[in-house]
XYZ file of C-alpha atoms in Angstrom:
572
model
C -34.563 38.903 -9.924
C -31.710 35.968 -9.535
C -32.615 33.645 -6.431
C -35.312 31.220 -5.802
C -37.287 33.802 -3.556
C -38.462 35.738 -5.954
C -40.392 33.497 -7.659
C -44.177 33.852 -7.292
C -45.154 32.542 -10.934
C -44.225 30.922 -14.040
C -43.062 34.270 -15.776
C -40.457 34.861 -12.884
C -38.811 31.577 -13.389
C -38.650 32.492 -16.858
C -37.329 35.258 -16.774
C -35.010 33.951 -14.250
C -33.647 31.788 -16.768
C -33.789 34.413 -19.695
C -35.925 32.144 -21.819
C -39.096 33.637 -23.319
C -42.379 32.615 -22.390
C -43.276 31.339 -26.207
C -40.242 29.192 -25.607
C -40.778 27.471 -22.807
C -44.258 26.623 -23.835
C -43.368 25.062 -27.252
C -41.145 23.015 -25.431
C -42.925 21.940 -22.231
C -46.632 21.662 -24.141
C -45.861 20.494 -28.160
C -48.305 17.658 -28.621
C -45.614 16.350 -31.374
C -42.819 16.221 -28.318
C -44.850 14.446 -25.340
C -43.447 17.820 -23.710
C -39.903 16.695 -22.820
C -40.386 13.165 -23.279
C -39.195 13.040 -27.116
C -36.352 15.479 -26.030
C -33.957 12.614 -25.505
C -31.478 10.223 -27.075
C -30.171 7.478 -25.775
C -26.955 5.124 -25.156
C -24.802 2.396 -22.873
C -21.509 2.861 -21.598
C -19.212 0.002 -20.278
C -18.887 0.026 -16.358
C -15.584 -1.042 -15.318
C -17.464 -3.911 -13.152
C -18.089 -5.212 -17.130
C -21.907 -4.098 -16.994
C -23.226 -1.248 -18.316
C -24.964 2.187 -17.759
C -27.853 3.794 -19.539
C -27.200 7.440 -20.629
C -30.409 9.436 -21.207
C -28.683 12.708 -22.794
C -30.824 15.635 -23.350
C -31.421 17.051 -27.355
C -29.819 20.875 -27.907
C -32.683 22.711 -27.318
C -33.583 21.039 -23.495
C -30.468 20.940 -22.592
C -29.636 24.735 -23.224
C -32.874 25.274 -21.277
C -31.298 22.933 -18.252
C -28.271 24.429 -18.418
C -29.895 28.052 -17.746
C -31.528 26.148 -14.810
C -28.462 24.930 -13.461
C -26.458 27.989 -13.661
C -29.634 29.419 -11.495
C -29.714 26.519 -8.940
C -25.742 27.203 -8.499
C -26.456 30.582 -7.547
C -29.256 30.083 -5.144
C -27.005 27.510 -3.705
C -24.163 29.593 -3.764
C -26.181 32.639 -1.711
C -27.408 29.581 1.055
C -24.238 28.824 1.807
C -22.964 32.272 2.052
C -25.616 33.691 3.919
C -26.043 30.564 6.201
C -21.877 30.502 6.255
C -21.892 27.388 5.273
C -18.491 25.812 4.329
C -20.035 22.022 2.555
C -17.703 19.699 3.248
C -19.666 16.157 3.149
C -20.980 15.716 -0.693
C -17.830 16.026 -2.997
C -19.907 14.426 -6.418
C -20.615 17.120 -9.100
C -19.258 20.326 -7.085
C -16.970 22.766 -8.462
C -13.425 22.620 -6.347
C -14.568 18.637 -5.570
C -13.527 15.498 -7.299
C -12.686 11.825 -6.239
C -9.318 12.887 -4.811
C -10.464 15.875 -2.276
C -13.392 12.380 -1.022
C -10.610 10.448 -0.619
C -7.917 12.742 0.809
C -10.460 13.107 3.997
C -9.938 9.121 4.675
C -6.585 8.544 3.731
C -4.061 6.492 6.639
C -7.269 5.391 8.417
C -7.323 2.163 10.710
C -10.531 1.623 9.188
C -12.443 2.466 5.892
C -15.960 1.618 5.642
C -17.664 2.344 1.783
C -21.198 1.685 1.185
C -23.122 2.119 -1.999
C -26.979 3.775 -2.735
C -28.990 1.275 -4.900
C -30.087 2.303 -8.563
C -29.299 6.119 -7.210
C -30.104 7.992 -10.122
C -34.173 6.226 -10.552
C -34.685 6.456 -6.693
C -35.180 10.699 -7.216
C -38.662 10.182 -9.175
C -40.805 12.767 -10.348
C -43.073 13.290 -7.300
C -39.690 13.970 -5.273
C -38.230 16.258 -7.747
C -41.200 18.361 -7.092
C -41.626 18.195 -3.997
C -38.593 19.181 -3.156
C -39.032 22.728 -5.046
C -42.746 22.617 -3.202
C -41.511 22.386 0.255
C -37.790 23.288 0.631
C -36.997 26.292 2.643
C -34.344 27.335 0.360
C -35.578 26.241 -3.069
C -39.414 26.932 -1.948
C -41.122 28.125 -5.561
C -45.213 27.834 -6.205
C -46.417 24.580 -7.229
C -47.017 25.344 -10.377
C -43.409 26.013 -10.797
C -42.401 22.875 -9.316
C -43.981 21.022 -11.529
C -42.186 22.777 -14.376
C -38.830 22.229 -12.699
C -39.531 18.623 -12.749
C -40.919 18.567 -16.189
C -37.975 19.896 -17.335
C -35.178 17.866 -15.181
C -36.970 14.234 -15.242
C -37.193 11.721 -18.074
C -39.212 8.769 -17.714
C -40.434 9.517 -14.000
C -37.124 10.114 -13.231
C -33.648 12.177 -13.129
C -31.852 10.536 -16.099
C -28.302 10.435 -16.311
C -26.945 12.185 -19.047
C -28.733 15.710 -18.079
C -26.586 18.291 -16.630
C -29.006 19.143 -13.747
C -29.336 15.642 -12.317
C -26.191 15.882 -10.255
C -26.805 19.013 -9.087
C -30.450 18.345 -7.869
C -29.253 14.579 -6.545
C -26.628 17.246 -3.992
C -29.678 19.296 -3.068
C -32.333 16.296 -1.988
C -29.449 14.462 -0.450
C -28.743 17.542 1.767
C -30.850 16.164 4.816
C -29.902 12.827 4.541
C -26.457 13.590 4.755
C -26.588 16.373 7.853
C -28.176 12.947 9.385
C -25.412 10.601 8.741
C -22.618 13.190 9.790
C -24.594 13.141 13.080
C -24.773 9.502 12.999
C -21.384 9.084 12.093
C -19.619 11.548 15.015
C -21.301 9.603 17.502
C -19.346 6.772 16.494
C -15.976 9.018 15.954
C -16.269 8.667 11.953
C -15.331 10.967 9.104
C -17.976 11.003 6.893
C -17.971 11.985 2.820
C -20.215 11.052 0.044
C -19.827 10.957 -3.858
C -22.643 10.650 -5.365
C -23.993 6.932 -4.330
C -20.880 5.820 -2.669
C -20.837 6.445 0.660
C -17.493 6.641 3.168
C -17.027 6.238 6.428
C -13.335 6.058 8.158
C -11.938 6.415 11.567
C -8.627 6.135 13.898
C -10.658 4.739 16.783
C -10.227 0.989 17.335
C -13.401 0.428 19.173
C -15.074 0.901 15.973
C -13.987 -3.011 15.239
C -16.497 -4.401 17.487
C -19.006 -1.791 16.808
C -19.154 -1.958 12.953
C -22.464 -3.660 12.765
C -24.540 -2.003 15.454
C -23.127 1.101 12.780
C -24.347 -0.541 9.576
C -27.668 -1.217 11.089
C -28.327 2.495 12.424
C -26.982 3.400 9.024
C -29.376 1.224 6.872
C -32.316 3.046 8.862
C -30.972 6.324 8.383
C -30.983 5.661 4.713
C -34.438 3.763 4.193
C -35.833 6.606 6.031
C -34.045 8.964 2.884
C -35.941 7.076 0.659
C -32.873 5.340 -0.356
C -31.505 1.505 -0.267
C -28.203 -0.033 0.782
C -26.451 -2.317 -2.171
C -25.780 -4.905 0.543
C -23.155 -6.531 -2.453
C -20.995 -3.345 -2.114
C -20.843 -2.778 1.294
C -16.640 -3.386 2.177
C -15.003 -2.601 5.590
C -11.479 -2.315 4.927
C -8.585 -2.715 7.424
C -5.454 -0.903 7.508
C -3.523 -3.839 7.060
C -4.768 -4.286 2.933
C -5.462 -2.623 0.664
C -7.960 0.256 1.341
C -10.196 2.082 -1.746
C -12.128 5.188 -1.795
C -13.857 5.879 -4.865
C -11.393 3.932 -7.101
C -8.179 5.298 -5.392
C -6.143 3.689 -2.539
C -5.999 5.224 0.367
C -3.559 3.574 3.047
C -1.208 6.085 3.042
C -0.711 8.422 -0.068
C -3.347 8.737 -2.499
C -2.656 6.326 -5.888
C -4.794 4.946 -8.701
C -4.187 1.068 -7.896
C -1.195 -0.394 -9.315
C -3.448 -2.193 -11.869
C -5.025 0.380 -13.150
C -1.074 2.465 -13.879
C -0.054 -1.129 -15.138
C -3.314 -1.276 -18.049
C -2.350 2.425 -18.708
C 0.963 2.248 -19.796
C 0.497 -1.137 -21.774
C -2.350 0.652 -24.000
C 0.130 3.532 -24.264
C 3.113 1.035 -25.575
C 0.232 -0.640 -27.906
C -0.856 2.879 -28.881
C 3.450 3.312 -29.880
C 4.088 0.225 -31.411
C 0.441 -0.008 -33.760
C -1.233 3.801 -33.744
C -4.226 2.312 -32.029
C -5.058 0.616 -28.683
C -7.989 -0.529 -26.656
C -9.886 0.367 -23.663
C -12.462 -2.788 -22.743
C -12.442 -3.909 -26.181
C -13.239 -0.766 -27.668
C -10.903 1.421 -29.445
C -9.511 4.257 -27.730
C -8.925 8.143 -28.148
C -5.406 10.076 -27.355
C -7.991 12.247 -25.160
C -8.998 8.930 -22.992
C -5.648 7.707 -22.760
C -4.394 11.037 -21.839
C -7.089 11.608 -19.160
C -5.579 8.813 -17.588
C -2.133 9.507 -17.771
C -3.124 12.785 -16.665
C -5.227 11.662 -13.343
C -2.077 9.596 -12.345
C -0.121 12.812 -12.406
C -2.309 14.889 -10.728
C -1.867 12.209 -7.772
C 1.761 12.886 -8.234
C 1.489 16.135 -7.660
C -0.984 15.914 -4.980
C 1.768 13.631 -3.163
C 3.983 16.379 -3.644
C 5.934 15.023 -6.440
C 5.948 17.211 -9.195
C 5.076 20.101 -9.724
C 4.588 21.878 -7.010
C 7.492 20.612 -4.661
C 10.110 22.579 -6.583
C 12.120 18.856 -5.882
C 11.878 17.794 -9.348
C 12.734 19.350 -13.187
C 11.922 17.916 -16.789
C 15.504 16.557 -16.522
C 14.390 14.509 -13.172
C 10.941 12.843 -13.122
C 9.509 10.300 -11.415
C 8.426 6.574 -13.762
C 5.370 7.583 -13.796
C 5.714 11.304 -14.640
C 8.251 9.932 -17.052
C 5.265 8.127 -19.270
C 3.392 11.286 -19.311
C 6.533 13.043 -20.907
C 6.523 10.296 -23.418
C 2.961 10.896 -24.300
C 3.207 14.397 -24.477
C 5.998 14.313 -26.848
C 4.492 11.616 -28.813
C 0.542 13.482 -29.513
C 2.333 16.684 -30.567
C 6.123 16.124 -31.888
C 6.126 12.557 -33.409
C 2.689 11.054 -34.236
C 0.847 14.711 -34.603
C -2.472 14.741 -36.717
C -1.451 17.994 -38.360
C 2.120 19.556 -38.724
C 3.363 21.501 -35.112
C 4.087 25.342 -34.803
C 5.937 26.654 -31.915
C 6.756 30.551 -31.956
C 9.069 32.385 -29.634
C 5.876 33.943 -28.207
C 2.181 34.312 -28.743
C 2.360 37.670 -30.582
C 3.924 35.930 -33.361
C 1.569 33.022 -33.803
C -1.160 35.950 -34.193
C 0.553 37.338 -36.933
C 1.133 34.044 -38.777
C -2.743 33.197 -38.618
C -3.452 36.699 -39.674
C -1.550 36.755 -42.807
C -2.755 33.256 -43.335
C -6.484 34.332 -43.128
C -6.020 37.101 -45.074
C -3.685 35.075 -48.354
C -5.581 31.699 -47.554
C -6.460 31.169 -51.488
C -2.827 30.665 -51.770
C -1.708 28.160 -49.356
C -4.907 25.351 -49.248
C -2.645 22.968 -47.467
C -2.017 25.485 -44.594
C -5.590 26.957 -44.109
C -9.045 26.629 -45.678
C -12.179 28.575 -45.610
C -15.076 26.664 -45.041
C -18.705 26.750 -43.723
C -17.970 30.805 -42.837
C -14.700 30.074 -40.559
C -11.514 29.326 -41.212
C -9.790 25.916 -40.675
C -6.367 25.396 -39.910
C -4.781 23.051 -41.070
C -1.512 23.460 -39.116
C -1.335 23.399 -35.176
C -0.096 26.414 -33.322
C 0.690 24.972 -30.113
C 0.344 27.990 -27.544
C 3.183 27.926 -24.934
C 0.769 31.046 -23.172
C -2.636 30.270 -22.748
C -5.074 31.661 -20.306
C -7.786 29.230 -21.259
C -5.513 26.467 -20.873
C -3.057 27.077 -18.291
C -2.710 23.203 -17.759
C -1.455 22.920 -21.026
C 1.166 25.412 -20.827
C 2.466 24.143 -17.069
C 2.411 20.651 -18.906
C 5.173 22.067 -21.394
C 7.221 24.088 -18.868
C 7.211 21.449 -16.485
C 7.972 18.061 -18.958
C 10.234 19.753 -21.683
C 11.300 23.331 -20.401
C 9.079 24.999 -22.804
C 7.762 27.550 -20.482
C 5.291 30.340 -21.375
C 7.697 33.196 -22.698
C 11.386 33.416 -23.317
C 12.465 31.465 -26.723
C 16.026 29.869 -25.363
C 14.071 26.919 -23.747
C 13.019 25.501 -27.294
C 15.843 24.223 -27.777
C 15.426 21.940 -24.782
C 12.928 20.083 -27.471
C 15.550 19.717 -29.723
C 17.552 17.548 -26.852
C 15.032 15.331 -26.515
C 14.795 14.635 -30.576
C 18.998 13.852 -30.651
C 21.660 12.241 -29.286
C 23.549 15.738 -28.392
C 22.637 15.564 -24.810
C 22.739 11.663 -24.225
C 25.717 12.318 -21.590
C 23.550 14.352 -19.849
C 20.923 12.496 -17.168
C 17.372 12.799 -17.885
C 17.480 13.452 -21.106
C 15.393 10.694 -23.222
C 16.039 10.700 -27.215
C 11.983 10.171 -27.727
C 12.614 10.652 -31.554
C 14.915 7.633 -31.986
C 12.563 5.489 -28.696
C 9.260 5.773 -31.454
C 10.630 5.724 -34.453
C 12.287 2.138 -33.092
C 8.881 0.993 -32.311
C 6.919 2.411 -35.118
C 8.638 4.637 -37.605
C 4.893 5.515 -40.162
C 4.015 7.623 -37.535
C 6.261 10.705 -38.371
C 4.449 11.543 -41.018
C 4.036 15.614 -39.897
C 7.327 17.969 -39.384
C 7.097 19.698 -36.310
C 8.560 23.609 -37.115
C 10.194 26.032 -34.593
C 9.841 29.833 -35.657
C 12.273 32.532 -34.515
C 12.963 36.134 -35.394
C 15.929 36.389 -38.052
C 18.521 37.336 -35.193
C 21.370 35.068 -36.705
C 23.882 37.488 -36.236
C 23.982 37.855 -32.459
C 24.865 35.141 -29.898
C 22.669 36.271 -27.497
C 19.283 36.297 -29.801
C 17.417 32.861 -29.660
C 17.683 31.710 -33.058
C 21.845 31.983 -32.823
C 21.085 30.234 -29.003
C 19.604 27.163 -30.857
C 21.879 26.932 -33.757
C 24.880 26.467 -31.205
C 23.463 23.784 -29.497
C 24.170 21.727 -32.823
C 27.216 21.729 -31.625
C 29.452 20.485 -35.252
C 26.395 21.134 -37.291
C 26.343 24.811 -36.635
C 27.734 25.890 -39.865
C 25.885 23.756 -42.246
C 22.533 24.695 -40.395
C 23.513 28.588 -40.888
C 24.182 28.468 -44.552
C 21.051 26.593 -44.595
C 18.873 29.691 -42.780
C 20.782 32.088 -44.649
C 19.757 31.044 -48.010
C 16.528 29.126 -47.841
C 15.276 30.462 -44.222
C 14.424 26.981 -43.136
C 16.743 24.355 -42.130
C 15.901 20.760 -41.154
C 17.451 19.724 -37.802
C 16.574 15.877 -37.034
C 14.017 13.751 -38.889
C 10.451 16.012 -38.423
C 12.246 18.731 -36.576
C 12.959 22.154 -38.654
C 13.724 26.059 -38.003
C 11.907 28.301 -40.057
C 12.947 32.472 -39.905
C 11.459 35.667 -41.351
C 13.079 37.245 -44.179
C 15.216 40.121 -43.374
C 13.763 43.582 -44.785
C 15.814 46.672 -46.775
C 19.481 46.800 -45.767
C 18.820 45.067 -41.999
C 21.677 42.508 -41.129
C 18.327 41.203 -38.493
C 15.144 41.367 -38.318
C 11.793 40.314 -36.017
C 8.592 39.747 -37.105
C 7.011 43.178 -36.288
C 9.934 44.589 -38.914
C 7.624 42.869 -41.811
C 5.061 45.451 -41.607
C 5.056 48.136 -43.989
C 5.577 51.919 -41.724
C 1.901 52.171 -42.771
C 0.774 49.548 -39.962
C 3.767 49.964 -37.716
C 2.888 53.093 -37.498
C -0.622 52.863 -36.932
C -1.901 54.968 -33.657
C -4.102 53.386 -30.760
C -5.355 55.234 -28.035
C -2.947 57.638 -28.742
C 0.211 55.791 -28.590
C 2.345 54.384 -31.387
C 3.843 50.872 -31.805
C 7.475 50.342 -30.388
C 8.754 46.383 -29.486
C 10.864 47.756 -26.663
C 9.412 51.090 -25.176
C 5.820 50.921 -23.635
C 4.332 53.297 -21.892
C 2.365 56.997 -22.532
C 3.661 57.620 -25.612
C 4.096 53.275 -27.067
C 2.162 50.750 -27.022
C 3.585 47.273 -27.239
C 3.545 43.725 -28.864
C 0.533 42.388 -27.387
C -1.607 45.188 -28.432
C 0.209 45.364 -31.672
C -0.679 41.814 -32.497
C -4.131 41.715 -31.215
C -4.994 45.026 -33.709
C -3.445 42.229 -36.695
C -5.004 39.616 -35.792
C -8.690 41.722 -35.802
C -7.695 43.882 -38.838
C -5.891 41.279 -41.040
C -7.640 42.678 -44.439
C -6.169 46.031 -44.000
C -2.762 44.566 -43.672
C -0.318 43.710 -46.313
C 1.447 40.772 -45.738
C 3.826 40.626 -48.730
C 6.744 40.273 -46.313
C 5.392 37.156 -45.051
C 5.267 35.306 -48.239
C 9.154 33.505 -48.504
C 8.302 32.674 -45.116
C 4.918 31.408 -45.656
C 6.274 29.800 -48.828
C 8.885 27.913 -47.315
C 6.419 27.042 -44.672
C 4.416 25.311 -47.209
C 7.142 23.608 -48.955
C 8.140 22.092 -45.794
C 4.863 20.532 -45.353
C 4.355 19.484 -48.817
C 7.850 17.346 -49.027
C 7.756 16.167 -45.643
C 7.949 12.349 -45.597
């Protein structure tokens, strides 16, 4: 049982959602709740128009409950469309693959650009509508009773609140009709047609539509009063090719941009967010994740414009000014002003072996890991150059710095931008010295680079780095060799592994005892080079650490661990 069809009573919705039936009762029928009514909390957000918007957000409990629904209401929707091969194209509000950018892409390098806005949108989808919808439509059609319970459990206050995850959703579905209408409406008058959420957009090539604009509007104001819906007659804008044209906050006349205003305010709270550690966003203070969300919107529209990423035109050594303040950001969150002190490993099997030997000797290094509340804390920041959760991330390194997802030589690239060594060389910006001009308190955490002990070899990426330092490259060595750290610019260091028994090198893996190198998966033994029937490689390897970190011994790790620490501790 998954789709809206086979419902018949209140036990198959249930179990539709995987709640149990005791569940849903305490919370739709608790006297002490008001059923959902009690469920809520409160709070205003700033508009950017300076007024403000209510957000009714849902407690734990409800909102697991309408999350379970939504997930369920995707699915139906999901099957409709591929049963019905349906390809949606008009609402682009709230649906996965959809944003502002893919609404305003459709009405980009238009003569004309017509936007229209739905009055108080969220309040006009009352209760009674809610459920009638799930009474009547052909696709959503579930028993009465059930209806009712959808709307208990979706409205607050006679209404779809903003602030509940399945208000957007169920705004898409009862704006379905209405907006089959207006694409109808609209092709008779040669219009493109989107809508997101309560702004509506209409745009077209054809130059009749200049004398023809109100007999439109009027049609259009009928089709929507017969939706149960009213026009915002203060926000109704046509827009001619000739200025400036806006769809959903982005400009539209030829490429898609964030108005120049908007890039302008950006930058200024990132030079105020430089200079003083702090900056403001309409008076309030600001986060690094608010600030960055912008910078990263405006480089999405880069990309989109085929400027970055994707064009293959461009490098980290040649960026556009605006991918350029990115870069600066980027550097500055993680390598100069960084909450807590940065790891970067050659690769991601070594990071697991560092937080496994860290778990298992936490009592001993407090400033590097704690174990609190039944989890443990880290105190330092692994910063994954290979992440499958966050692929952004790592295509943010590769792209801005060089610091792709495998292969250790590129680090060094972050060592260019932190000196003067490459200054000869275009596109190379010396970030370290830029901040600490404006603000030097803020490097107050190192930043720490670990590589395998491979000193000895010119080809091995520890030896790679340590000859980019050019006249320093002797000093830095004697520095490895007898402390296994050495400090390379202000809050930039190399850290190494100690080598093991008579070995002139050594990796990581070679600090495990033959006891756990030796340890047999599957059938297959560990080998760093040789994978196949008989090995199994690092990944594995590191993954059966990283679970079984009590059953290793770590005493290898210590002096590097140690040094770690100390590195930390006298950092100023």
């Amino acid at each position: 049982m998954d789709y809206f069809s086979d419902i018949k009573t209140r036990e198959d919705f249930f179990n539709i959602l995987n709640i149990p039936l005791k569940n849903m009762t305490y919370l739709l029928y608790n006297k002490e709740k008001k059923g959902t009514e009690n469920s809520y909390h409160s709070f205003e957000i700033k508009k950017r128009n300076g007024g403000v918007r209510v957000i009714h957000a849902p407690n734990k409990e409800l909102k697991f409950v309408q999350q379970r629904l939504l997930k369920a209401l995707w699915r139906n929707q999901t099957k409709v469309w591929h049963d019905k091969k349906i390809n949606p194209s008009i609402s682009h509000g709230f649906q996965k693959g959809r944003s502002i950018m893919t609404n305003a892409e459709i009405h980009r390098n238009k003569k004309f650009v017509l936007n229209v806005d739905l009055e108080d949108f969220f309040n006009s989808f009352h209760f009674g509508r809610v459920k009638g919808f799930f009474e009547k439509d052909r696709d959503f059609k579930v028993p009465q009773a059930v209806a009712l319970i959808i709307a208990q459990l979706v409205c607050y206050k006679g209404a779809l609140p903003q602030g509940a995850p399945t208000s957007p959703l169920i705004t898409n579905l009862i704006c379905r009709i209405m907006d089959l209408r207006l694409l109808k409406l609209a092709k008779r008058y040669k219009l493109d047609y989107t809508r997101y959420a309560d702004d509506l957009t209409f745009s077209t090539n054809d130059s009749s539509f200049s004398r023809l604009s109100q007999e439109f509007l009027l049609k259009l104001e009928s089709e929507i009063k017969r939706a149960g819906f009213n026009l915002n007659p203060e926000k109704t804008r046509l827009q001619y090719k000739n200025s400036r044209q806006s769809v959903t906050g982005l400009v539209v006349n030829k490429k898609l941009n964030v108005p120049n205003e908007y890039y302008k305010k950006t930058r200024a709270m990132a030079h105020t967010l430089y200079t003083n550690g702090s900056f403001l966003i309409d008076g309030v203070e600001g986060t690094l994740a608010q600030l960055e969300g912008r910078l990263s919107f405006i480089n999405q529209l880069e990309k989109r414009n085929n400027l970055s990423i994707n064009s293959g035109s461009k490098d980290y050594k040649n960026l556009g000014r605006r991918e350029k303040e990115y870069q600066k950001f980027i550097y500055f969150k993680y390598f100069y002003a960084n909450t807590r002190p940065t790891i970067l490993t050659e690769g991601k099997t070594d990071s697991r072996y560092l937080k496994a030997a860290l778990k298992k000797l936490y009592k001993n290094y407090p400033n590097l890991i704690e174990y609190k509340n039944g989890e443990f804390v880290f105190k330092i920041l692994f910063l994954h150059r290979a992440d499958k959760e966050k692929p952004n991330k790592t295509t943010r390194l590769k792209f801005f710095f060089n610091i792709g997802p495998h292969g250790a030589d590129s680090l060094a690239e972050l060592y260019y931008f932190s000196s003067n060594k490459k200054s000869k060389v275009p596109g190379y910006i010396n970030y370290l010295e830029y901040f600490k001009k404006l603000n030097q308190n803020m490097l107050t955490k190192p930043t720490i680079i670990v590589f395998d002990n491979e000193l000895s070899s010119n080809g091995k990426p520890l030896r790679t780095f340590i000859n980019s330092l050019k006249d320093e490259q002797e000093m830095h060595i004697s520095n490895i060799r007898r402390d296994l750290s050495t400090q390379v610019t202000d809050n930039l260091y190399i850290l190494t592994n100690k080598l093991v028994g008579t070995r002139t090198e050594a990796e990581i893996e070679d600090l495990f005892d033959d006891k756990t190198r030796n340890k047999e998966i599957d059938g297959r033994t560990f080998s760093a080079t040789d994978i196949g029937e008989q090995y199994y490689g690092k990944n594995i390897f590191s993954l059966y650490i990283l679970k079984n970190y009590k059953e290793v011994d770590f005493s290898n790790f210590k002096p590097m661990l140690d040094k770690l620490n100390e590195i930390i501790i006298n950092f100023k």
